[in-house]
PDB file of N, CA and C and ligand atoms in Angstrom:
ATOM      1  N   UNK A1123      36.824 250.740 140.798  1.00 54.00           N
ATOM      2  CA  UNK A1123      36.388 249.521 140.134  1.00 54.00           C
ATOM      3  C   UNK A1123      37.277 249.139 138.964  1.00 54.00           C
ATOM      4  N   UNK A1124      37.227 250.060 138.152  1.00 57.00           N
ATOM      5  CA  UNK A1124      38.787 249.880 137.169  1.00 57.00           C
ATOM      6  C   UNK A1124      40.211 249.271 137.797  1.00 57.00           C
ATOM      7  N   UNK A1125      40.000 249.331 138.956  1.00 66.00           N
ATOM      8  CA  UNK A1125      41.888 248.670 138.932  1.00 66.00           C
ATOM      9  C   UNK A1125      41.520 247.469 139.210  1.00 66.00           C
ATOM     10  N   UNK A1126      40.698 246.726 140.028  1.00 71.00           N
ATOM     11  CA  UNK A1126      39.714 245.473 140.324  1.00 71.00           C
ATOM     12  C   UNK A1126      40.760 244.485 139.249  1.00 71.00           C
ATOM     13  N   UNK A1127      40.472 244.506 137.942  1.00 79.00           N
ATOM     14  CA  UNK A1127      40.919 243.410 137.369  1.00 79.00           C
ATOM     15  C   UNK A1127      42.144 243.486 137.108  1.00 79.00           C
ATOM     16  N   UNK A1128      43.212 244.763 137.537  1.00 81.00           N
ATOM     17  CA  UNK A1128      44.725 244.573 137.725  1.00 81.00           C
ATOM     18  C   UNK A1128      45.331 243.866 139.101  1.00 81.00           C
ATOM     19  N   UNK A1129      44.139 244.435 139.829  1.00 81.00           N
ATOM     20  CA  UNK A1129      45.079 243.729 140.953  1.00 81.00           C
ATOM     21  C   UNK A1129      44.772 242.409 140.859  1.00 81.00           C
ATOM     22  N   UNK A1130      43.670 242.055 140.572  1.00 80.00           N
ATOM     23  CA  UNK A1130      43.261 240.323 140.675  1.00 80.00           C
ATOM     24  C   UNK A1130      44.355 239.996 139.525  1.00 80.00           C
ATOM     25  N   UNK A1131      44.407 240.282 138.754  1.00 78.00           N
ATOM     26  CA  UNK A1131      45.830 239.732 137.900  1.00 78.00           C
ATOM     27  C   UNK A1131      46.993 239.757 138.985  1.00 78.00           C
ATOM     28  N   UNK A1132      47.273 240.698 139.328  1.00 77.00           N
ATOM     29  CA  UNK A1132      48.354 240.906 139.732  1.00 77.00           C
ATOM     30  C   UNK A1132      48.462 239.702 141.095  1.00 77.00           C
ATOM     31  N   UNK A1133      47.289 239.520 142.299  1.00 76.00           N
ATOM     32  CA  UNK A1133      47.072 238.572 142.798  1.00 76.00           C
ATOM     33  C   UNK A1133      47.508 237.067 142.522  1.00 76.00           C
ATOM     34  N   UNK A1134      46.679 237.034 141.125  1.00 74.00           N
ATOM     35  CA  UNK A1134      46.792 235.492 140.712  1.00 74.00           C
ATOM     36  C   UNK A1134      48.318 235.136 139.562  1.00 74.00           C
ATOM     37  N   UNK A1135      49.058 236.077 139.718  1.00 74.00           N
ATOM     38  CA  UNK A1135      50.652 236.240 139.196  1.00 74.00           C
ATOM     39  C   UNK A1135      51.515 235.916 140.304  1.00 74.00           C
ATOM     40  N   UNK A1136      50.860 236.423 141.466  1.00 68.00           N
ATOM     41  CA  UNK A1136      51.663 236.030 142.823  1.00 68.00           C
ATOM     42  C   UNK A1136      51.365 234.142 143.343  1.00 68.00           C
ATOM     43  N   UNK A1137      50.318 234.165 143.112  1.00 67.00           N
ATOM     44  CA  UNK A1137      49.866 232.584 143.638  1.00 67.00           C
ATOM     45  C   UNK A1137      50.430 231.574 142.603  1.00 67.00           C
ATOM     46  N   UNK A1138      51.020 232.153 141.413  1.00 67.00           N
ATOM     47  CA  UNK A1138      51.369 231.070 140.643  1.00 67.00           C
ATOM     48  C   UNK A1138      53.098 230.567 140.647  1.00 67.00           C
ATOM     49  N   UNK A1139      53.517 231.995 141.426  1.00 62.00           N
ATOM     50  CA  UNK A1139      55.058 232.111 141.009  1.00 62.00           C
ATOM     51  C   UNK A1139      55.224 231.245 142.006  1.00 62.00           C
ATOM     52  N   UNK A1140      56.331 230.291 142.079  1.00 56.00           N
ATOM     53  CA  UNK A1140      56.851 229.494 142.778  1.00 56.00           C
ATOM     54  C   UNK A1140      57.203 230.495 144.239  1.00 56.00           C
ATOM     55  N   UNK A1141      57.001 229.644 145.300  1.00 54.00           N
ATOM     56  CA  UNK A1141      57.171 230.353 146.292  1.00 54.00           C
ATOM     57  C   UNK A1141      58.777 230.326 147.535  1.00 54.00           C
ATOM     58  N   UNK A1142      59.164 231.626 147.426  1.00 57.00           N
ATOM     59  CA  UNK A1142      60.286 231.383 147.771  1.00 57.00           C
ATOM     60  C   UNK A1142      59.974 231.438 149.382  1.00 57.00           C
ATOM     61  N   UNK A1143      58.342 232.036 149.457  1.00 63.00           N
ATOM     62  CA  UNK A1143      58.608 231.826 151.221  1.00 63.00           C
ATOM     63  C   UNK A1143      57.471 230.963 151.209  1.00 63.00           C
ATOM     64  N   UNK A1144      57.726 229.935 151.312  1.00 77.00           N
ATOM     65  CA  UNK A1144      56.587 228.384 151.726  1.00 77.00           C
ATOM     66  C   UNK A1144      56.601 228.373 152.965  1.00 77.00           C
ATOM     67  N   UNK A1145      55.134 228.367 153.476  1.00 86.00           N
ATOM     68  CA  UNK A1145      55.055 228.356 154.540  1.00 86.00           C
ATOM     69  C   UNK A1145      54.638 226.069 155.194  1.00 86.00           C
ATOM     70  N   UNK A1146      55.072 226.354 156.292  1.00 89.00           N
ATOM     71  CA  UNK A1146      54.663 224.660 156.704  1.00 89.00           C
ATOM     72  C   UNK A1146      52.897 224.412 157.758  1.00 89.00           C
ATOM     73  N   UNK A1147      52.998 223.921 157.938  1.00 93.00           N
ATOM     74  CA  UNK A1147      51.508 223.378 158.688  1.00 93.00           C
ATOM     75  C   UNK A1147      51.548 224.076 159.959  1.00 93.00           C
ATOM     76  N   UNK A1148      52.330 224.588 160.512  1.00 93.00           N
ATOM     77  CA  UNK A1148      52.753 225.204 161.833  1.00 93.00           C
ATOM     78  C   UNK A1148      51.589 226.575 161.554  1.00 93.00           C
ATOM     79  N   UNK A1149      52.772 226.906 160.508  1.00 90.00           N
ATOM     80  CA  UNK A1149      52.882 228.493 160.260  1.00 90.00           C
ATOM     81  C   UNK A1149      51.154 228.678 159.412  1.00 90.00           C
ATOM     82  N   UNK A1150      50.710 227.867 158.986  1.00 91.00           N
ATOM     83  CA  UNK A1150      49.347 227.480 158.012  1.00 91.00           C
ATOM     84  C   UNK A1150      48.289 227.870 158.989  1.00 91.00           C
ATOM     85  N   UNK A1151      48.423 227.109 160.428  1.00 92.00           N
ATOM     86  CA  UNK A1151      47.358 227.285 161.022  1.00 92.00           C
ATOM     87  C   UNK A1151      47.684 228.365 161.784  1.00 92.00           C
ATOM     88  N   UNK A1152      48.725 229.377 162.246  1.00 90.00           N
ATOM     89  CA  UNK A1152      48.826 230.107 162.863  1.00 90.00           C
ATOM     90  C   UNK A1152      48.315 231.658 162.265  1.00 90.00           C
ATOM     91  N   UNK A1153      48.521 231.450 160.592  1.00 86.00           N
ATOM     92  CA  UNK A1153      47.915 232.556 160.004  1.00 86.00           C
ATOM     93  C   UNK A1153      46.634 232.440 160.328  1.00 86.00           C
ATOM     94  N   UNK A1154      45.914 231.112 160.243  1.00 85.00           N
ATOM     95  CA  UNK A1154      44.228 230.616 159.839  1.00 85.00           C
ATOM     96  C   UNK A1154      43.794 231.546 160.904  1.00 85.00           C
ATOM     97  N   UNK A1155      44.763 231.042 162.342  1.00 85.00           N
ATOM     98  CA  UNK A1155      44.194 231.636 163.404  1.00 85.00           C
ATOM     99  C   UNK A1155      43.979 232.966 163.591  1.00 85.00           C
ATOM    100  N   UNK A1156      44.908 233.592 162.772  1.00 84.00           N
ATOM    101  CA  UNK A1156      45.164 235.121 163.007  1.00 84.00           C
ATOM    102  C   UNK A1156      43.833 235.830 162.110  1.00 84.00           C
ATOM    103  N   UNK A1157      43.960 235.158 160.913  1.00 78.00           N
ATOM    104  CA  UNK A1157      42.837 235.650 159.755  1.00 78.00           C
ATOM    105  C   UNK A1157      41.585 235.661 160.216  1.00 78.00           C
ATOM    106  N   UNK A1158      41.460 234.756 161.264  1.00 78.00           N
ATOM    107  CA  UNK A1158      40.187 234.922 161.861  1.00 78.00           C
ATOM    108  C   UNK A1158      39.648 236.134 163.001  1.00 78.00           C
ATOM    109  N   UNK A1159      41.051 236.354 162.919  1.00 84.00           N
ATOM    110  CA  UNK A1159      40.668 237.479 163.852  1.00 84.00           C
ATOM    111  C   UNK A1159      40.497 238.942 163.105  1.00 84.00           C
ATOM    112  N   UNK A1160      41.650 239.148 162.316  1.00 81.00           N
ATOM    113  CA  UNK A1160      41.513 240.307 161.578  1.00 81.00           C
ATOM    114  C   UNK A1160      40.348 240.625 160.172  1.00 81.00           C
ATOM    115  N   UNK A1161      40.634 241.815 159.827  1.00 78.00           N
ATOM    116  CA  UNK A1161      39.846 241.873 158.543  1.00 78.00           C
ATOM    117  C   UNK A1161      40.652 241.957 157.623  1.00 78.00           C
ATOM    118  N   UNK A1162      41.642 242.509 157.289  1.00 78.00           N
ATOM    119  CA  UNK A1162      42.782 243.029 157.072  1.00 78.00           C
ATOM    120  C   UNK A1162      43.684 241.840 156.534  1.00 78.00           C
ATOM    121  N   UNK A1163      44.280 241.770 155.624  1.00 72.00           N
ATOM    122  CA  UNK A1163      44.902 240.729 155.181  1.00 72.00           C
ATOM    123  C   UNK A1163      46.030 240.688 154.650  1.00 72.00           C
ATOM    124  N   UNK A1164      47.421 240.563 154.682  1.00 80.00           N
ATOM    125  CA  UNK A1164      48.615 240.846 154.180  1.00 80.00           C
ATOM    126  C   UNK A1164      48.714 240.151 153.253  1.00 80.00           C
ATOM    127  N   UNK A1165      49.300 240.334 152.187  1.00 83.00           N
ATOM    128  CA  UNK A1165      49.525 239.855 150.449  1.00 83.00           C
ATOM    129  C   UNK A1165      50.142 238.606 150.447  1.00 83.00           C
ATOM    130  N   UNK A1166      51.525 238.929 151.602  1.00 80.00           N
ATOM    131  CA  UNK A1166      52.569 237.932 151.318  1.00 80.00           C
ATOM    132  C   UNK A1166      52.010 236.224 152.268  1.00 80.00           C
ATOM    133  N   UNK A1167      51.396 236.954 153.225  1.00 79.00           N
ATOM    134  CA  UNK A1167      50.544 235.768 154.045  1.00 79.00           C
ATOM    135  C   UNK A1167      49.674 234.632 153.304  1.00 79.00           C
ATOM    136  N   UNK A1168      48.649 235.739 152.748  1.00 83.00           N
ATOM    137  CA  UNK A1168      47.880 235.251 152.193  1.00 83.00           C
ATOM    138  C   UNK A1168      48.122 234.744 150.967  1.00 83.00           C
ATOM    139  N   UNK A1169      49.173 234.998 150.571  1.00 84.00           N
ATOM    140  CA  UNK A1169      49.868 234.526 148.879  1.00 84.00           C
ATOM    141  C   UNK A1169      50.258 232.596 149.609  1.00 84.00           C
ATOM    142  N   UNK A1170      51.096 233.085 150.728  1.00 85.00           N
ATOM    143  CA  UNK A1170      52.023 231.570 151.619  1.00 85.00           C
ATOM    144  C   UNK A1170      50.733 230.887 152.037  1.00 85.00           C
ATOM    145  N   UNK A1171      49.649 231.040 152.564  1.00 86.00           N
ATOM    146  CA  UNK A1171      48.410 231.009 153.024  1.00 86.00           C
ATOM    147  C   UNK A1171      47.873 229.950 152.230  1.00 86.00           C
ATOM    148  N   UNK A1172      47.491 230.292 150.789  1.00 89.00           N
ATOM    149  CA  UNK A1172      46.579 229.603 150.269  1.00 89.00           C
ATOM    150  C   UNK A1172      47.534 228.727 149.108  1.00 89.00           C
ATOM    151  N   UNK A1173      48.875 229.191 148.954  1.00 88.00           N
ATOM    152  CA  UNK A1173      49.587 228.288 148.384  1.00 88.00           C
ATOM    153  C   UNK A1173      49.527 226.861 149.113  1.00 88.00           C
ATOM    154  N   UNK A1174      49.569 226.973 150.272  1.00 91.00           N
ATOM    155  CA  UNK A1174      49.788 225.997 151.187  1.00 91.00           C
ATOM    156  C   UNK A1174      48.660 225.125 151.060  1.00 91.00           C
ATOM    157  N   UNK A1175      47.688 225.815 151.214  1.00 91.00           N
ATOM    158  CA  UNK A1175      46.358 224.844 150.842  1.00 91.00           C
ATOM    159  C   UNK A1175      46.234 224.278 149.981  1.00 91.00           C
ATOM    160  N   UNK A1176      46.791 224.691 148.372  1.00 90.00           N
ATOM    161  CA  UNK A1176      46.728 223.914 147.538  1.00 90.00           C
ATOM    162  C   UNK A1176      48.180 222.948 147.576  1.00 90.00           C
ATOM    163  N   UNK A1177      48.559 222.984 148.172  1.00 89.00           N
ATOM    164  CA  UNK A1177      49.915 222.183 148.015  1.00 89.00           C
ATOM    165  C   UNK A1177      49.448 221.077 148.958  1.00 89.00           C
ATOM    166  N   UNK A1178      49.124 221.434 150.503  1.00 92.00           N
ATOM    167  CA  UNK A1178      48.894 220.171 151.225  1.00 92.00           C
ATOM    168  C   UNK A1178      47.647 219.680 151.300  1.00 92.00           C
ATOM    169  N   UNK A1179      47.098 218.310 151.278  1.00 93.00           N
ATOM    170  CA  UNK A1179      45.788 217.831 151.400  1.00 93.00           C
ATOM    171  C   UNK A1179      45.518 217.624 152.771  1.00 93.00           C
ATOM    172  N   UNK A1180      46.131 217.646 153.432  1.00 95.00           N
ATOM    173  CA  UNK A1180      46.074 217.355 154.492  1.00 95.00           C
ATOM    174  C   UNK A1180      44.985 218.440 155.249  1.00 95.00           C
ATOM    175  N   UNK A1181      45.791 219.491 155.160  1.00 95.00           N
ATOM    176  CA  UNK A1181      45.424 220.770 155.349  1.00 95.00           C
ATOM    177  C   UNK A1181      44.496 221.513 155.031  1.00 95.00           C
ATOM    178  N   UNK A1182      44.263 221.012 153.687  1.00 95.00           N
ATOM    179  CA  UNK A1182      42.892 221.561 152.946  1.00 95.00           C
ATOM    180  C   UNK A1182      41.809 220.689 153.874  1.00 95.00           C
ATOM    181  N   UNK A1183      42.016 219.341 153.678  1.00 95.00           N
ATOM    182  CA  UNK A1183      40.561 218.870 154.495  1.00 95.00           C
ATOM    183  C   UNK A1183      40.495 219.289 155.593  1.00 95.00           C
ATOM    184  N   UNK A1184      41.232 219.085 156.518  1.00 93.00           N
ATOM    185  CA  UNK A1184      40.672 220.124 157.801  1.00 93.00           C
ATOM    186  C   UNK A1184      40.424 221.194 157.746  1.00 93.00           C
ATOM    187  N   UNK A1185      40.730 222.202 156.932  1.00 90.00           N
ATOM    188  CA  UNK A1185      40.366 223.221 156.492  1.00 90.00           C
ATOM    189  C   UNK A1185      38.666 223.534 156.326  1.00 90.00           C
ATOM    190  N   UNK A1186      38.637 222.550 155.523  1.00 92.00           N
ATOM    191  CA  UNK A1186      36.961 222.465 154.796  1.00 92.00           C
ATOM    192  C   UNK A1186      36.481 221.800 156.279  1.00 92.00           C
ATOM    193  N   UNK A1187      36.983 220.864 156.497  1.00 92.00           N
ATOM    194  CA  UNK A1187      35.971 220.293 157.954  1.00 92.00           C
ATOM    195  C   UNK A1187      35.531 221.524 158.729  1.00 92.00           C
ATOM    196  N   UNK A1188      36.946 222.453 159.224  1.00 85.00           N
ATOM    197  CA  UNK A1188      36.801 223.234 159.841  1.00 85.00           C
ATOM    198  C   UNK A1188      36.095 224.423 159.543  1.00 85.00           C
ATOM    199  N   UNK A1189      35.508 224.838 158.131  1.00 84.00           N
ATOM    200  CA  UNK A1189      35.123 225.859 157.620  1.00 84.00           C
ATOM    201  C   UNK A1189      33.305 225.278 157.389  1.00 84.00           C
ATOM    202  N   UNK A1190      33.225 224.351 157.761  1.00 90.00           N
ATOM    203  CA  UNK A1190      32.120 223.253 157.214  1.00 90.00           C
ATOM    204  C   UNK A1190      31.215 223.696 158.955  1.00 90.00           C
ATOM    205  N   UNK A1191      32.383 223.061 160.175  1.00 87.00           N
ATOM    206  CA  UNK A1191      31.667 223.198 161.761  1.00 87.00           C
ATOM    207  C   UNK A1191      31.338 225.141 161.743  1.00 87.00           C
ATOM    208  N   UNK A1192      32.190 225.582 161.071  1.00 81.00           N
ATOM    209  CA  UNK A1192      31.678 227.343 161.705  1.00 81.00           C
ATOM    210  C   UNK A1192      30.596 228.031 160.800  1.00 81.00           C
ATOM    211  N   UNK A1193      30.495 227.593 159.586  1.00 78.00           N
ATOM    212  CA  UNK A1193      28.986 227.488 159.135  1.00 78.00           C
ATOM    213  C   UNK A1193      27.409 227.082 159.201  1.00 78.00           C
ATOM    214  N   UNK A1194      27.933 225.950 160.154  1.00 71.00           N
ATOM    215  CA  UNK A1194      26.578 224.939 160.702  1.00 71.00           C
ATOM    216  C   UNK A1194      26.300 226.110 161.821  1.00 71.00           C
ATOM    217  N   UNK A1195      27.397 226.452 162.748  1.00 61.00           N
ATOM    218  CA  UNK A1195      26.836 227.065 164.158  1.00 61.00           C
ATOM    219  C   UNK A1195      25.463 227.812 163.883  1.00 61.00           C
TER     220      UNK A1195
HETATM  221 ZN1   ZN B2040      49.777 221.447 155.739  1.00 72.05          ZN
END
């Protein structure tokens, strides 16, 4: 429980640094797809992952649409 708030630092140090591996809308939904399958989550993915979301709107709303239909089921 003690390291909890290093790594979340350390997390939110990664999401801020400019990203030298940007991922595009391709690669956005191909993680989405994958994340859904696993539990397991890679740093650098998920760093390109959710950068992406905040960068594209596009992406985010379908996102939420799509996170909106698998909640109703
Ligand atoms: Zn996008």
């Amino acid at each position: 429980m003690a390291k909890l708030p290093e790594k979340l630092t350390e997390l939110l140090k990664l999401l801020q640094k400019t990203n030298e591996d940007e991922i595009d809308c391709d690669a956005f939904w191909e993680i989405a797809a994958e994340l859904s399958e696993r539990d397991t989550l890679d740093i650098d993915e998920l760093k390109g992952y959710l950068h992406h979301l905040e960068l594209c709107p596009g992406c985010a709303e379908e996102f939420a649409l799509l996170k909106a239909m698998v909640n109703d089921d």
